[in-house]
Amino acid sequence: MPVDTDAAVADLGEFRFECGESIENLEVAYEAYGEFTGDNAILICHALTGSQNVASHRTQWDRQSGGSSGPPNSAGQARAWWSDIVGSGKAIDTTEYYVVCANVPGSCYGTSGPANEAPDGEPYGTRFPPVSIGDWTRAQRRLLDHLGVGRLHAVVGGSVGGMNALDWAVRYPDDVQCVVAVAAAARLDPQCLALDGIARRAITTDPNWHGGDYYDAETGPTDGLALARQIGHVMYLSKSSMDQKFGRRAAGRDMVRDTFPSDPAADFFPYRDIESYLDYQAEKFVDRFDANSYLYLTRAMDDYDLSEGYESDAAALAAFEGEALLMSFTGDWHFTTEQSETVAEAFRADDVPVAHHVVESDHGHDAFLVEPENVGPPLRDFLHNGVRGQAVTDTVAADGGDDPEFAPVHTSLFSG
Amino acid sequence: MPVDTDAAVADLGEFRFECGESIENLEVAYEAYGEFTGDNAILICHALTGSQNVASHRTQWDRQSGGSSGPPNSAGQARAWWSDIVGSGKAIDTTEYYVVCANVPGSCYGTSGPANEAPDGEPYGTRFPPVSIGDWTRAQRRLLDHLGVGRLHAVVGGSVGGMNALDWAVRYPDDVQCVVAVAAAARLDPQCLALDGIARRAITTDPNWHGGDYYDAETGPTDGLALARQIGHVMYLSKSSMDQKFGRRAAGRDMVRDTFPSDPAADFFPYRDIESYLDYQAEKFVDRFDANSYLYLTRAMDDYDLSEGYESDAAALAAFEGEALLMSFTGDWHFTTEQSETVAEAFRADDVPVAHHVVESDHGHDAFLVEPENVGPPLRDFLHNGVRGQAVTDTVAADGGDDPEFAPVHTSLFSG
């Protein structure tokens, strides 16, 4: 049975962003699951286009709307995005923990962002202050103060949410016992920076973007946002998963490329399953996400660097005295196993108890969402017993040897 | 000293494309280097956006224009794109071989394509017949007839030009002694199909594309074509090469993002070297390439399947009685070493003498263009002595064992 939950928007007052600009009132939309007992709070950090609706449950919105779904505008991946991991009896058990998930500043699921109204009554658009992952962390800290939560048992995040979790260990090292970063990294590599830059260019060169001032227009930059999402989508899958899922098959006759312009010559060639899938996903995405938010959040992700302001990743994490779990997936080329190993090494250099749990997987980056059977057990055990948790493995052999157990990724096609 | 060369456009008369449509007169722009002695002809097949200008030399255009460069509109990668490999004393020695390279139908360097004038005096645009790699091969055969060349000593191609070379072995097996496919494949994988589809969508959703009818307009779909090129460019590099070349560095202060719209929030974040590089390359590209041609040629590449019309790759190649060289690069994720090995296995199944020469490389797909020191020696020796050429290696051990020598790419990040 779905658990009852607080879903609300907190008014946190004036907020000064890391860029130096301020807004008068930062609103943060969040959901909270379970009962707070003083030392059982877990903060979950969502991924790029995710929302606070981490699990499936009856929310305030359901009650208010008589049972219809979730927070306004949420749909698809943004809705109940980790319901296999978070819930009653799940790895992050809401009957045991008090679980909080907040929409990040700059996003579009209820927390202040470009689509919100500025004091002048017009949408902020690109007048909204630039946002960093540090701002996300600081906003979350403010929200937890508002909720009466001091020290957290754990911060858990996947993808850029994992970067957010690592930022907690740097920024508020005394406030967290356990840090879990799933399919994350200390910083994006240039290949991903390139693809994110191309995705943003797709949005800003869409004539309907209008410098970000499209909220009252008939059409927003949906073509550009669709392209941006499709580029992202390819980053979330692997060659292997695309082979298995789509191959080179043509889509069925009932599938037509009718959502955007094409040309007569195209009809000679098959409309392939993979194209049809990406087109369909992009159509769904543009209905649920704001183009300016996509610019803001990808910039925050691209800009994140664990070691910023420090001499090294290890120096950044030096004040952290809890335990850390890194989890990575061998088929993930967006956030690679090598990158998680780099973070593990930084924790090890600080003598922080850390485990880097590597999952053999074909699913690419999406694995952290679609393989709860592999993510759940080590996560559950880590939250109970730290790095000694039974299902938790590490890349460093227990005998003290330091050869990583995972396949040598330097032989990969990608790193050459 | 540059060698004198024929650079011309051949009128080949009516041409019926594989799709069934015809044009009244197929014009094929080509260059020919060296002297034909009857059995020394080598056909070179260019890559997606390449041209017939494979090597550096004095062309007819130079002579006519008093020394200015190359064929009309050629620049950047399209100009003298393999001059380290082809020329006097080079691996493909123009003092020894008669070398022909022709611009493919559908392209925009002088061979008939969408930008050309139709019989009604207007540009074809998307009324130009859909083009396949089979059409490229058939047009090349017609051109060679026109030049008086019967059987070829070799067909050599890189990237999609390698697919073109393989198509020669299927379509005209008696006409070729040696087939060389560098960084090629029997077919694209779904990941590359996806990225090509997104690139085409970037062009067709650009309002300035106008259904392909933009030749008389003030502005063509330059934004969309720039995005398409940038997506392609990422496919040509590797994570490792991008790390080494750009890292996460910010571009210098004199570099500004002024070529396309941006927003105030962007200014808070660095304009990175990798973005600056891709933007610069895209600007150059849109000056030299036609957007409709990009649609046509990527579709031809995506559609190519070595085994089409046959039960298997080996069955398609069964009539070929020459020798074959496959060359691949470990850092190439666009056309992988695994994919070249698949082609090698097909040749082996037909008892065709074949060598799969794997180059350890960080350069990604671009390696076939930027590593002449690795491409040249095996190519030179293969052209002289076939698979017994001294610098030619194979993935199958000489003792008859059949374990490929290259690192097991199934452990790659990409394939999971």
PDB file of N, CA, C and O in Angstrom, chain A residues 300-322:
ATOM      1  N   ALA A 300      25.153  23.502 -14.563  1.00  0.00           N
ATOM      2  CA  ALA A 300      25.557  23.178 -13.180  1.00  0.00           C
ATOM      3  C   ALA A 300      26.348  21.870 -13.168  1.00  0.00           C
ATOM      4  O   ALA A 300      27.401  21.760 -12.527  1.00  0.00           O
ATOM      5  N   MET A 301      25.843  20.886 -13.897  1.00  0.00           N
ATOM      6  CA  MET A 301      26.520  19.584 -13.954  1.00  0.00           C
ATOM      7  C   MET A 301      27.903  19.715 -14.598  1.00  0.00           C
ATOM      8  O   MET A 301      28.893  19.195 -14.078  1.00  0.00           O
ATOM      9  N   ASP A 302      27.963  20.402 -15.733  1.00  0.00           N
ATOM     10  CA  ASP A 302      29.236  20.543 -16.440  1.00  0.00           C
ATOM     11  C   ASP A 302      30.273  21.258 -15.581  1.00  0.00           C
ATOM     12  O   ASP A 302      31.469  20.959 -15.643  1.00  0.00           O
ATOM     13  N   ASP A 303      29.800  22.230 -14.815  1.00  0.00           N
ATOM     14  CA  ASP A 303      30.710  23.070 -14.031  1.00  0.00           C
ATOM     15  C   ASP A 303      31.234  22.351 -12.788  1.00  0.00           C
ATOM     16  O   ASP A 303      32.280  22.720 -12.248  1.00  0.00           O
ATOM     17  N   TYR A 304      30.500  21.350 -12.323  1.00  0.00           N
ATOM     18  CA  TYR A 304      30.874  20.704 -11.064  1.00  0.00           C
ATOM     19  C   TYR A 304      32.266  20.090 -11.139  1.00  0.00           C
ATOM     20  O   TYR A 304      32.608  19.393 -12.082  1.00  0.00           O
ATOM     21  N   ASP A 305      33.050  20.372 -10.120  1.00  0.00           N
ATOM     22  CA  ASP A 305      34.374  19.766  -9.994  1.00  0.00           C
ATOM     23  C   ASP A 305      34.632  19.548  -8.516  1.00  0.00           C
ATOM     24  O   ASP A 305      34.766  20.507  -7.751  1.00  0.00           O
ATOM     25  N   LEU A 306      34.691  18.276  -8.128  1.00  0.00           N
ATOM     26  CA  LEU A 306      34.838  17.925  -6.709  1.00  0.00           C
ATOM     27  C   LEU A 306      35.985  18.673  -6.059  1.00  0.00           C
ATOM     28  O   LEU A 306      35.903  19.100  -4.905  1.00  0.00           O
ATOM     29  N   SER A 307      37.071  18.866  -6.787  1.00  0.00           N
ATOM     30  CA  SER A 307      38.274  19.450  -6.179  1.00  0.00           C
ATOM     31  C   SER A 307      38.289  20.975  -6.217  1.00  0.00           C
ATOM     32  O   SER A 307      39.259  21.591  -5.764  1.00  0.00           O
ATOM     33  N   GLU A 308      37.228  21.590  -6.742  1.00  0.00           N
ATOM     34  CA  GLU A 308      37.262  23.047  -6.898  1.00  0.00           C
ATOM     35  C   GLU A 308      37.496  23.743  -5.560  1.00  0.00           C
ATOM     36  O   GLU A 308      36.807  23.481  -4.568  1.00  0.00           O
ATOM     37  N   GLY A 309      38.476  24.610  -5.540  1.00  0.00           N
ATOM     38  CA  GLY A 309      38.819  25.319  -4.300  1.00  0.00           C
ATOM     39  C   GLY A 309      39.786  24.538  -3.424  1.00  0.00           C
ATOM     40  O   GLY A 309      40.207  25.021  -2.365  1.00  0.00           O
ATOM     41  N   TYR A 310      40.147  23.336  -3.843  1.00  0.00           N
ATOM     42  CA  TYR A 310      41.087  22.497  -3.091  1.00  0.00           C
ATOM     43  C   TYR A 310      42.225  22.057  -4.014  1.00  0.00           C
ATOM     44  O   TYR A 310      42.139  22.223  -5.226  1.00  0.00           O
ATOM     45  N   GLU A 311      43.232  21.472  -3.419  1.00  0.00           N
ATOM     46  CA  GLU A 311      44.356  21.038  -4.248  1.00  0.00           C
ATOM     47  C   GLU A 311      44.101  19.708  -4.941  1.00  0.00           C
ATOM     48  O   GLU A 311      44.811  19.352  -5.871  1.00  0.00           O
ATOM     49  N   SER A 312      43.140  18.969  -4.423  1.00  0.00           N
ATOM     50  CA  SER A 312      42.869  17.650  -5.007  1.00  0.00           C
ATOM     51  C   SER A 312      41.502  17.176  -4.531  1.00  0.00           C
ATOM     52  O   SER A 312      40.905  17.768  -3.622  1.00  0.00           O
ATOM     53  N   ASP A 313      41.032  16.098  -5.152  1.00  0.00           N
ATOM     54  CA  ASP A 313      39.785  15.505  -4.695  1.00  0.00           C
ATOM     55  C   ASP A 313      39.911  15.078  -3.233  1.00  0.00           C
ATOM     56  O   ASP A 313      38.996  15.281  -2.430  1.00  0.00           O
ATOM     57  N   ALA A 314      41.031  14.480  -2.898  1.00  0.00           N
ATOM     58  CA  ALA A 314      41.236  14.002  -1.521  1.00  0.00           C
ATOM     59  C   ALA A 314      41.217  15.176  -0.536  1.00  0.00           C
ATOM     60  O   ALA A 314      40.648  15.080   0.559  1.00  0.00           O
ATOM     61  N   ALA A 315      41.849  16.287  -0.914  1.00  0.00           N
ATOM     62  CA  ALA A 315      41.861  17.458  -0.035  1.00  0.00           C
ATOM     63  C   ALA A 315      40.443  17.988   0.174  1.00  0.00           C
ATOM     64  O   ALA A 315      40.077  18.412   1.274  1.00  0.00           O
ATOM     65  N   ALA A 316      39.628  17.928  -0.893  1.00  0.00           N
ATOM     66  CA  ALA A 316      38.249  18.417  -0.777  1.00  0.00           C
ATOM     67  C   ALA A 316      37.446  17.578   0.210  1.00  0.00           C
ATOM     68  O   ALA A 316      36.586  18.082   0.924  1.00  0.00           O
ATOM     69  N   LEU A 317      37.757  16.288   0.240  1.00  0.00           N
ATOM     70  CA  LEU A 317      36.983  15.353   1.072  1.00  0.00           C
ATOM     71  C   LEU A 317      37.600  15.138   2.451  1.00  0.00           C
ATOM     72  O   LEU A 317      37.081  14.359   3.255  1.00  0.00           O
ATOM     73  N   ALA A 318      38.702  15.848   2.751  1.00  0.00           N
ATOM     74  CA  ALA A 318      39.502  15.531   3.949  1.00  0.00           C
ATOM     75  C   ALA A 318      38.739  15.678   5.257  1.00  0.00           C
ATOM     76  O   ALA A 318      39.008  14.953   6.231  1.00  0.00           O
ATOM     77  N   ALA A 319      37.774  16.594   5.306  1.00  0.00           N
ATOM     78  CA  ALA A 319      37.067  16.828   6.576  1.00  0.00           C
ATOM     79  C   ALA A 319      35.950  15.831   6.823  1.00  0.00           C
ATOM     80  O   ALA A 319      35.357  15.810   7.907  1.00  0.00           O
ATOM     81  N   PHE A 320      35.668  15.004   5.829  1.00  0.00           N
ATOM     82  CA  PHE A 320      34.560  14.059   5.969  1.00  0.00           C
ATOM     83  C   PHE A 320      34.975  12.870   6.836  1.00  0.00           C
ATOM     84  O   PHE A 320      36.026  12.269   6.613  1.00  0.00           O
ATOM     85  N   GLU A 321      34.157  12.543   7.819  1.00  0.00           N
ATOM     86  CA  GLU A 321      34.537  11.467   8.753  1.00  0.00           C
ATOM     87  C   GLU A 321      33.551  10.321   8.762  1.00  0.00           C
ATOM     88  O   GLU A 321      33.592   9.475   9.659  1.00  0.00           O
ATOM     89  N   GLY A 322      32.639  10.297   7.797  1.00  0.00           N
ATOM     90  CA  GLY A 322      31.675   9.207   7.739  1.00  0.00           C
ATOM     91  C   GLY A 322      32.180   8.047   6.893  1.00  0.00           C
ATOM     92  O   GLY A 322      33.389   7.781   6.835  1.00  0.00           O
TER      93      GLY A 322
END
